[in-house]
mmCIF file of C-alpha atoms in Angstrom:
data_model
loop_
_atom_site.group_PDB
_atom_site.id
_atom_site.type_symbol
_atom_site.label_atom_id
_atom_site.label_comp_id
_atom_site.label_asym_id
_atom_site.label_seq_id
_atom_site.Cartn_x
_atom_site.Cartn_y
_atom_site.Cartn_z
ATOM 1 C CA UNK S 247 181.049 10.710 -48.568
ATOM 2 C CA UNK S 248 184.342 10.611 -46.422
ATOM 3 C CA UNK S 249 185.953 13.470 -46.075
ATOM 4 C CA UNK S 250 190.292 14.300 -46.014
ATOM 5 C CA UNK S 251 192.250 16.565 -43.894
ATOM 6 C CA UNK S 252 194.840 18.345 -45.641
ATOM 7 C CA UNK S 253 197.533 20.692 -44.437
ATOM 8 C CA UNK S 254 198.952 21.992 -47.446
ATOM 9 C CA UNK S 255 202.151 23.241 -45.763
ATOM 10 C CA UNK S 256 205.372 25.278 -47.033
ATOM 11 C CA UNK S 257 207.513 22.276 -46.523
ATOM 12 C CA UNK S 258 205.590 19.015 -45.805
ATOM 13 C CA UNK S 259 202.122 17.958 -46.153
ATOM 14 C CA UNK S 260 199.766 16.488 -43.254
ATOM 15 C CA UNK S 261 197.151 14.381 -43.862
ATOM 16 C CA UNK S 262 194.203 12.794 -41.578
ATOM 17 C CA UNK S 263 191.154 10.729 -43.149
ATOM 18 C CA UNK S 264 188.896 7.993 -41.547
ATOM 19 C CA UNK S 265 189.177 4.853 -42.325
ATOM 20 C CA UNK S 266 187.158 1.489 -40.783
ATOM 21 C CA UNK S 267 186.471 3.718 -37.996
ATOM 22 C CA UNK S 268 190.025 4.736 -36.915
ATOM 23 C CA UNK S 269 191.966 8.145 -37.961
ATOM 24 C CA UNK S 270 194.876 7.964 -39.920
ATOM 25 C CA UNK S 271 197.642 10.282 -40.231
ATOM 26 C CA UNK S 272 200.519 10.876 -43.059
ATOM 27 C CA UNK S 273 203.091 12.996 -43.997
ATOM 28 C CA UNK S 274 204.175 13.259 -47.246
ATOM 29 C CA UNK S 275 207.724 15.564 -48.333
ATOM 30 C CA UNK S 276 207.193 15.532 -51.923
ATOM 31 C CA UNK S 277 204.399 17.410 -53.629
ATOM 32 C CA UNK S 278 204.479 14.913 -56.815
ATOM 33 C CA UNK S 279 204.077 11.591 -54.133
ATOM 34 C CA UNK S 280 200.634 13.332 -52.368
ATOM 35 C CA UNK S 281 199.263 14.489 -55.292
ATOM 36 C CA UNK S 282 199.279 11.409 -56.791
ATOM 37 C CA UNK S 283 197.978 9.932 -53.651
ATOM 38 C CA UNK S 284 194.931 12.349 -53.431
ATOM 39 C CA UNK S 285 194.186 12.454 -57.026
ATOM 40 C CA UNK S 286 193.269 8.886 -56.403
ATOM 41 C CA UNK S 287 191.391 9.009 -53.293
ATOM 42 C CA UNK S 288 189.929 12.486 -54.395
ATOM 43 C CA UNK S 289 187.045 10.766 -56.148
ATOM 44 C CA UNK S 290 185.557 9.238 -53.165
ATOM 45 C CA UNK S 291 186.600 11.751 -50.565
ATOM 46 C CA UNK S 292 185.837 15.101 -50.388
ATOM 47 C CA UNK S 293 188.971 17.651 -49.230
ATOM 48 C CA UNK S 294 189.407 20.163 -47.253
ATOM 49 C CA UNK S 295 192.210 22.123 -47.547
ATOM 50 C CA UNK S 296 194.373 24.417 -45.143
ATOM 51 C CA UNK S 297 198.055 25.554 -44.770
ATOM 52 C CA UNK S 298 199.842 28.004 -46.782
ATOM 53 C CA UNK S 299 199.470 26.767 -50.692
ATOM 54 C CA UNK S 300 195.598 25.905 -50.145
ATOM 55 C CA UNK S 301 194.667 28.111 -53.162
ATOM 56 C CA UNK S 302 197.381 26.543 -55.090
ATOM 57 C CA UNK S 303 196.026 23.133 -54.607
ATOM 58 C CA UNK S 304 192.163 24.350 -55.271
ATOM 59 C CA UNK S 305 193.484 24.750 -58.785
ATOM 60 C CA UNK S 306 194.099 21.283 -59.194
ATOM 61 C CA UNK S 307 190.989 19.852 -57.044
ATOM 62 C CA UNK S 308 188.947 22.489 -58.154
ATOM 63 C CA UNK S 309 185.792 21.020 -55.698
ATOM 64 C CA UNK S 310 188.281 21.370 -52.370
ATOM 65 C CA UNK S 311 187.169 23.158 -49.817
ATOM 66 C CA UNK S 312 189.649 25.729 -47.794
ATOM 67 C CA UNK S 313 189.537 26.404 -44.208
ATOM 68 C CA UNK S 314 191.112 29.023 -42.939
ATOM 69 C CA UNK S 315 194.631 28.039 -41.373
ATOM 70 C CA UNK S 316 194.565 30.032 -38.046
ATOM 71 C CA UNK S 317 190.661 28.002 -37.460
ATOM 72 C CA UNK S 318 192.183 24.603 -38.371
ATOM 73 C CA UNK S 319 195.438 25.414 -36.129
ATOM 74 C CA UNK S 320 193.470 26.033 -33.074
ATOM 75 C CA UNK S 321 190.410 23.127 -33.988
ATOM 76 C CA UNK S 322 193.316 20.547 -34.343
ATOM 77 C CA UNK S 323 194.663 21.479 -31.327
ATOM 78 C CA UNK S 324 191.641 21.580 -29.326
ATOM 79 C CA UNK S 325 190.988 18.005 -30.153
ATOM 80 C CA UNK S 326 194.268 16.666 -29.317
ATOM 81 C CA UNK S 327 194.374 17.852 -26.173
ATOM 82 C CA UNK S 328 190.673 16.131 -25.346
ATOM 83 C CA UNK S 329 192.100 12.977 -27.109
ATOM 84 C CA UNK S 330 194.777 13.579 -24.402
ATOM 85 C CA UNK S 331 192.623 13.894 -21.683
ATOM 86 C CA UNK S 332 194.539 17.356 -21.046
ATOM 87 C CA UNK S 333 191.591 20.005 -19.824
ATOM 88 C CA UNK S 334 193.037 23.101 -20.507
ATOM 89 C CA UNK S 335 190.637 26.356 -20.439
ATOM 90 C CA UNK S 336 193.065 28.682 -21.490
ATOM 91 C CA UNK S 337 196.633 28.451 -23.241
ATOM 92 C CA UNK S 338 199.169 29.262 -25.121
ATOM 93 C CA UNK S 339 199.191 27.930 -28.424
ATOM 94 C CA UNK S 340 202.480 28.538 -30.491
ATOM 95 C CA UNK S 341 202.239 26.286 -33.744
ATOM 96 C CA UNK S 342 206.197 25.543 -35.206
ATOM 97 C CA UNK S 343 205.950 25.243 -38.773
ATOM 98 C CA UNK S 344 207.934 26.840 -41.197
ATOM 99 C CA UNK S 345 207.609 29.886 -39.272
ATOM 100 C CA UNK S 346 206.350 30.156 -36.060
ATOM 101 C CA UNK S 347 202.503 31.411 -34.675
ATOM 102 C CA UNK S 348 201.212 32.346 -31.118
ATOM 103 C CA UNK S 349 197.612 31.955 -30.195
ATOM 104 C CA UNK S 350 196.107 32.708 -27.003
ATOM 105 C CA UNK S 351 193.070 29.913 -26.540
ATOM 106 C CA UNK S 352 190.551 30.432 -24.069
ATOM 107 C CA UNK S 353 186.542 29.748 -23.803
ATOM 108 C CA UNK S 354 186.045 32.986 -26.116
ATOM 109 C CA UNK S 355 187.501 31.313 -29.078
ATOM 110 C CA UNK S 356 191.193 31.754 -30.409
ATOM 111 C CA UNK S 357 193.495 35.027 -31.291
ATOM 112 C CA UNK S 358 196.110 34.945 -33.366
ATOM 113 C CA UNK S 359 199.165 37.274 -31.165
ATOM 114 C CA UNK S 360 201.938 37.272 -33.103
ATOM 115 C CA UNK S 361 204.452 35.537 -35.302
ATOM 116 C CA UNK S 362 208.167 35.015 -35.872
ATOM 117 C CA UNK S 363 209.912 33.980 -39.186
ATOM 118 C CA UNK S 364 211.840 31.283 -36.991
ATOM 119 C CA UNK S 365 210.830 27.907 -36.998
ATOM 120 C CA UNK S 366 210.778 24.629 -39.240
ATOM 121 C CA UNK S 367 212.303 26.824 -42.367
ATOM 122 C CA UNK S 368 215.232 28.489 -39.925
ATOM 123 C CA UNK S 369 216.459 24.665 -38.683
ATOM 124 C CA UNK S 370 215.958 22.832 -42.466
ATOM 125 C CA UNK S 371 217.339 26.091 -44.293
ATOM 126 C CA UNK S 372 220.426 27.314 -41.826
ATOM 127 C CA UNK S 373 220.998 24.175 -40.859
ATOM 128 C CA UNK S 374 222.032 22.992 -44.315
ATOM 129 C CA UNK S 375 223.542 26.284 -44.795
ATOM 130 C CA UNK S 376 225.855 25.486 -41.602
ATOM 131 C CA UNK S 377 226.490 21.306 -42.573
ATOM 132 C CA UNK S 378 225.375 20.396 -46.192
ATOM 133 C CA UNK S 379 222.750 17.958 -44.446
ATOM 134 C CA UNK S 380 219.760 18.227 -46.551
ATOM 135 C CA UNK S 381 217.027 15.792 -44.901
ATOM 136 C CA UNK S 382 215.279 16.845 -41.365
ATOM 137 C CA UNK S 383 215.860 13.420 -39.995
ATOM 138 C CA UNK S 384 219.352 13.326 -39.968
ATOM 139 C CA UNK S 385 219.345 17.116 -38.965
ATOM 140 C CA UNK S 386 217.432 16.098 -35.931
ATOM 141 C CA UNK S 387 219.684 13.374 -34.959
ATOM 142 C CA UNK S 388 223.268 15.754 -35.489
ATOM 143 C CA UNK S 389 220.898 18.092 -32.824
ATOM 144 C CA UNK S 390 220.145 15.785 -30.639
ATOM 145 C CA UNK S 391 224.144 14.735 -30.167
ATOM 146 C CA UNK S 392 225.348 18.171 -30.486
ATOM 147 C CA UNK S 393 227.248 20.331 -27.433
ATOM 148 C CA UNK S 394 225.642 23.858 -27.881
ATOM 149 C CA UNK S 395 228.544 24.690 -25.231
ATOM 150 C CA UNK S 396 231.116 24.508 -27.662
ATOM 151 C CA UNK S 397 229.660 27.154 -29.982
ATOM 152 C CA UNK S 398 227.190 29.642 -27.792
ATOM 153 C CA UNK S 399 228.898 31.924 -25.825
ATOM 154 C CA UNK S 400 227.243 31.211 -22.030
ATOM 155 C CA UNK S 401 227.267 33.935 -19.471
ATOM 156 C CA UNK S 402 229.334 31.891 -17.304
ATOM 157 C CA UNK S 403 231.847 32.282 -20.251
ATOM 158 C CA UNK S 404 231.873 36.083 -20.137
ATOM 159 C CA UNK S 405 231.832 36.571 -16.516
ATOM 160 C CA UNK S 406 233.893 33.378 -15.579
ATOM 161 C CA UNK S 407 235.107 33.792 -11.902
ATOM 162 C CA UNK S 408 232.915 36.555 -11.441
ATOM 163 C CA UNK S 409 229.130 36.372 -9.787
ATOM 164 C CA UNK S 410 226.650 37.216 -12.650
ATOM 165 C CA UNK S 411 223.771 38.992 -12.477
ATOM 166 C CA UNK S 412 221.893 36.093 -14.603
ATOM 167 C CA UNK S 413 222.025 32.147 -14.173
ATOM 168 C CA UNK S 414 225.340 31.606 -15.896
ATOM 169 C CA UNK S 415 224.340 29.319 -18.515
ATOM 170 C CA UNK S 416 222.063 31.299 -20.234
ATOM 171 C CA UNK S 417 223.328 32.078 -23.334
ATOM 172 C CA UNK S 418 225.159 35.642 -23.905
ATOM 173 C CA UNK S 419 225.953 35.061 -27.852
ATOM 174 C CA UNK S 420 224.591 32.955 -30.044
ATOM 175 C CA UNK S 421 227.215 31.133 -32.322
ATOM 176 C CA UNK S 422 230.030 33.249 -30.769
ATOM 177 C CA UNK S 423 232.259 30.271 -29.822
ATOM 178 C CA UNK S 424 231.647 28.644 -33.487
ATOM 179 C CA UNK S 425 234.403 28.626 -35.752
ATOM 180 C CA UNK S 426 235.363 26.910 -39.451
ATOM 181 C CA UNK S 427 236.491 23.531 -37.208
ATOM 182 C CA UNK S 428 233.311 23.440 -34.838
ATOM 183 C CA UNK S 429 231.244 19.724 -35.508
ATOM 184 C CA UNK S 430 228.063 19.685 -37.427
ATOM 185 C CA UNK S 431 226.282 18.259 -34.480
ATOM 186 C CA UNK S 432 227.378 21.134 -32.114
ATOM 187 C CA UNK S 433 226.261 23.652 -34.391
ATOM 188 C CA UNK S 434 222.734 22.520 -35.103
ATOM 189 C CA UNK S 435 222.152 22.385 -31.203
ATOM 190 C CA UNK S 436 222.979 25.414 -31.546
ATOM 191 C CA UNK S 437 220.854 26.774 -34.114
ATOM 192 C CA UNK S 438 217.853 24.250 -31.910
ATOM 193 C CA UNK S 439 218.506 26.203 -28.936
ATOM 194 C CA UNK S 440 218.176 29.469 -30.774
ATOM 195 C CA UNK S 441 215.255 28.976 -32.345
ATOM 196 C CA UNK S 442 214.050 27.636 -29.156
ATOM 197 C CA UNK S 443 215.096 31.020 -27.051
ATOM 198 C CA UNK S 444 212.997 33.092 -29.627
ATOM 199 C CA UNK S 445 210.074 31.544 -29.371
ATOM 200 C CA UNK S 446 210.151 31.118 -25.530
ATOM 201 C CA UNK S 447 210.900 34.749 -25.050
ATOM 202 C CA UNK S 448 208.097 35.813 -26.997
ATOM 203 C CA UNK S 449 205.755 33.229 -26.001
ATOM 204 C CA UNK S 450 206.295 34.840 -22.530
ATOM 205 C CA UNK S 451 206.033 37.984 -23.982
ATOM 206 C CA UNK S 452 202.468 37.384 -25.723
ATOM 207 C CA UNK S 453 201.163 35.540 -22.542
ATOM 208 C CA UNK S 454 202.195 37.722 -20.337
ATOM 209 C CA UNK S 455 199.112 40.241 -21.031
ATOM 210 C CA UNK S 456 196.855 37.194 -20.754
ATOM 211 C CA UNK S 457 198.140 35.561 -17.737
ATOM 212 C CA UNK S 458 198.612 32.738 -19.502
ATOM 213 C CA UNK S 459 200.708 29.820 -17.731
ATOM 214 C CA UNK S 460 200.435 26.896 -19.942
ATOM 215 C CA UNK S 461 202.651 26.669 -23.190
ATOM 216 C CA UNK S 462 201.120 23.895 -26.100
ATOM 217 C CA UNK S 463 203.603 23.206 -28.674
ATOM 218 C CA UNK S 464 202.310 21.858 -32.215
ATOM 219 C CA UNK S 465 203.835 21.558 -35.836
ATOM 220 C CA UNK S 466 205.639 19.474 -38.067
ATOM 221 C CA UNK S 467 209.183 20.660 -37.032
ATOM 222 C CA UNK S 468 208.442 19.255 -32.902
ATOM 223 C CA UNK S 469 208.282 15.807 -35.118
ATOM 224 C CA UNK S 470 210.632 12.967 -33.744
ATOM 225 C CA UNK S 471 212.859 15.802 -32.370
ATOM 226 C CA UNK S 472 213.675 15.717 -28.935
ATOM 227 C CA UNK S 473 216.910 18.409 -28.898
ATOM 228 C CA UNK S 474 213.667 20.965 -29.329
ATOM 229 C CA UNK S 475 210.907 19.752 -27.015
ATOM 230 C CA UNK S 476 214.375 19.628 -24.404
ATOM 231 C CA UNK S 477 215.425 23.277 -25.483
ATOM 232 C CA UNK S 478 211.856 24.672 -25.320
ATOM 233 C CA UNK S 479 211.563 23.325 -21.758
ATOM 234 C CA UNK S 480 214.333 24.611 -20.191
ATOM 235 C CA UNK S 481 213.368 28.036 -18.933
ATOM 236 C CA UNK S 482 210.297 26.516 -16.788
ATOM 237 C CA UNK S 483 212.018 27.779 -13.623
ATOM 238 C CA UNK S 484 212.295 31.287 -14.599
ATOM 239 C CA UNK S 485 209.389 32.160 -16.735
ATOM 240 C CA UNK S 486 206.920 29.803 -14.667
ATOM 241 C CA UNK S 487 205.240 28.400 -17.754
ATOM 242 C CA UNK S 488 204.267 24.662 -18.348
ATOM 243 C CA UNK S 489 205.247 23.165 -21.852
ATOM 244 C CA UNK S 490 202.610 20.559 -23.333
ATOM 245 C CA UNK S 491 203.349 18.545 -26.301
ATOM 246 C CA UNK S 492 200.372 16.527 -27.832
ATOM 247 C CA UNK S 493 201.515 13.141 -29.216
ATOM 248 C CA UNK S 494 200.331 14.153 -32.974
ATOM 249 C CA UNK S 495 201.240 17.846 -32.436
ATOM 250 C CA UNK S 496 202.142 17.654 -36.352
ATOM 251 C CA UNK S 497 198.820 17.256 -37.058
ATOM 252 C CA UNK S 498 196.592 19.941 -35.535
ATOM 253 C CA UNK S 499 196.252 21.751 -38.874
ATOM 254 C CA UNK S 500 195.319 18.857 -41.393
ATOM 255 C CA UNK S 501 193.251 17.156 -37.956
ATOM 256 C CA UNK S 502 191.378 20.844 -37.833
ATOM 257 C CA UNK S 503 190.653 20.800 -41.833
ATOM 258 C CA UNK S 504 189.253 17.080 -40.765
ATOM 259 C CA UNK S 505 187.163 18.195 -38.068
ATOM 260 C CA UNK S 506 185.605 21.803 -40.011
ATOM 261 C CA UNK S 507 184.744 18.613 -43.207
ATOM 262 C CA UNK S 508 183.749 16.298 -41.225
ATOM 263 C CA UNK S 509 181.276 19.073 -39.124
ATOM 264 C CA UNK S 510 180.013 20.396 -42.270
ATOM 265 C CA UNK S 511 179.407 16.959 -44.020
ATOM 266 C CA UNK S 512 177.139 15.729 -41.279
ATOM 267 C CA UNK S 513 175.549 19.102 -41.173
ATOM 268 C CA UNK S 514 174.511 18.736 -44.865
ATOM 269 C CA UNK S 515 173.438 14.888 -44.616
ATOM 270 C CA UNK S 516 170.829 16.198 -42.023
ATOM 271 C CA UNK S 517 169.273 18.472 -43.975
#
């Protein structure tokens, strides 16, 4: 029997399955639309589940099986970066969903470090807050053409003809410059480059410890948005780190679930 990925997620839902000897890979924004699409497929696949309303779901396929999220996060992850060709020993892994996870991955296994409660929920829930855009795609593309300039308050801003004792375009204040007449797009760069600050800072933080140089960047809000990948890269000179982004970063959680079924199918076929 085939077996389905699924990355139950606070905001969207990931799934990977097999099919004619190829993986495919969805995403699905509405509960109601996947259900429907599972409860179909559900008879002649078995699922396993991970991601934040896993239990939830169980309820309604009662035969599911769950896999833990953290073991699905770092699986998925794993296997994109083979699929890549990337042969990384040890790394950071910092997985952007709604919130936002660090890992440290290494020959041992994987370690959950820390977390942050910035992520995919800060940019879909403050960034509506801040322009009454409602949908992620057009909140990426008002990102992507925003001036964070005109609403951050830079260090060169503060100490303007004088020498600073930082690179003067770090930022000194987030938002300070933003006012009732500052553009949509401008703002969510912004509120990109924030979130993006945070989690460098304590991705450097957490790897620090571990002597860990390379940075690989996975979840659902990296997803056709380049404003982040650019913002998450732009410390490289002073933190030494290298940023990796797998293709189907998105996916490392439902591709993990895939991997645990599809391990444990052919495990029980053999017996």
């Amino acid at each position: 029997m085939s077996v389905i990925g699924v990355d139950a997620g606070g905001t969207l839902t990931k799934i990977v399955y097999e099919e004619n000897g190829a993986l495919h890979f969805k995403t699905f924004s509405s509960e109601q639309q996947v259900l429907q699409w599972l409860g179909i497929l559900a008879q002649n696949h078995k699922l396993y589940i991970t991601g934040g309303k896993a239990e939830k779901w169980r309820g309604i396929f009662p035969h599911a099986h769950i896999v833990g999220e953290f073991e699905a996060v770092c699986s998925g992850a794993k296997l994109l970066l083979k699929e890549e060709k990337t042969d990384l020993k040890q790394f950071t892994l910092i997985n952007i969903g709604t919130g936002t996870s660090f890992f440290k991955v290494d020959e041992n296994g994987c370690e959950r470090l820390l977390g942050s409660g910035l992520g995919g929920g800060t940019f879909m829930g403050l960034g509506g807050l801040l322009t009454g855009e409602s949908d992620y795609y057009e909140l990426v593309r008002l990102s992507k053409e925003g001036k964070r300039e005109l609403v951050d308050l830079s260090v060169r801003d503060v100490y303007e003809a004088m020498n600073s004792p930082v690179p003067d375009h770090l930022t000194a204040a987030n938002f300070a410059k933003g006012d009732a007449f500052s553009k949509k797009a401008d703002k969510l760069r912004a509120l990109t480059n924030m979130i993006a600050e945070t989690i460098i800072l304590l991705a450097s933080q957490a790897s620090q410890a571990h002597k860990l140089e390379d940075f690989v960047f996975i979840g659902s809000t990296l997803k056709s948005n380049p404003a982040l990948k650019e913002d998450l890269s732009q410390f490289q000179d002073m933190l030494s780190y290298t940023p990796i982004f797998p293709e189907k970063g998105a996916y490392a959680g439902s591709l993990g679930a895939f991997d645990v079924g599809r391990g444990s199918e052919h495990s029980q076929n053999r017996q």
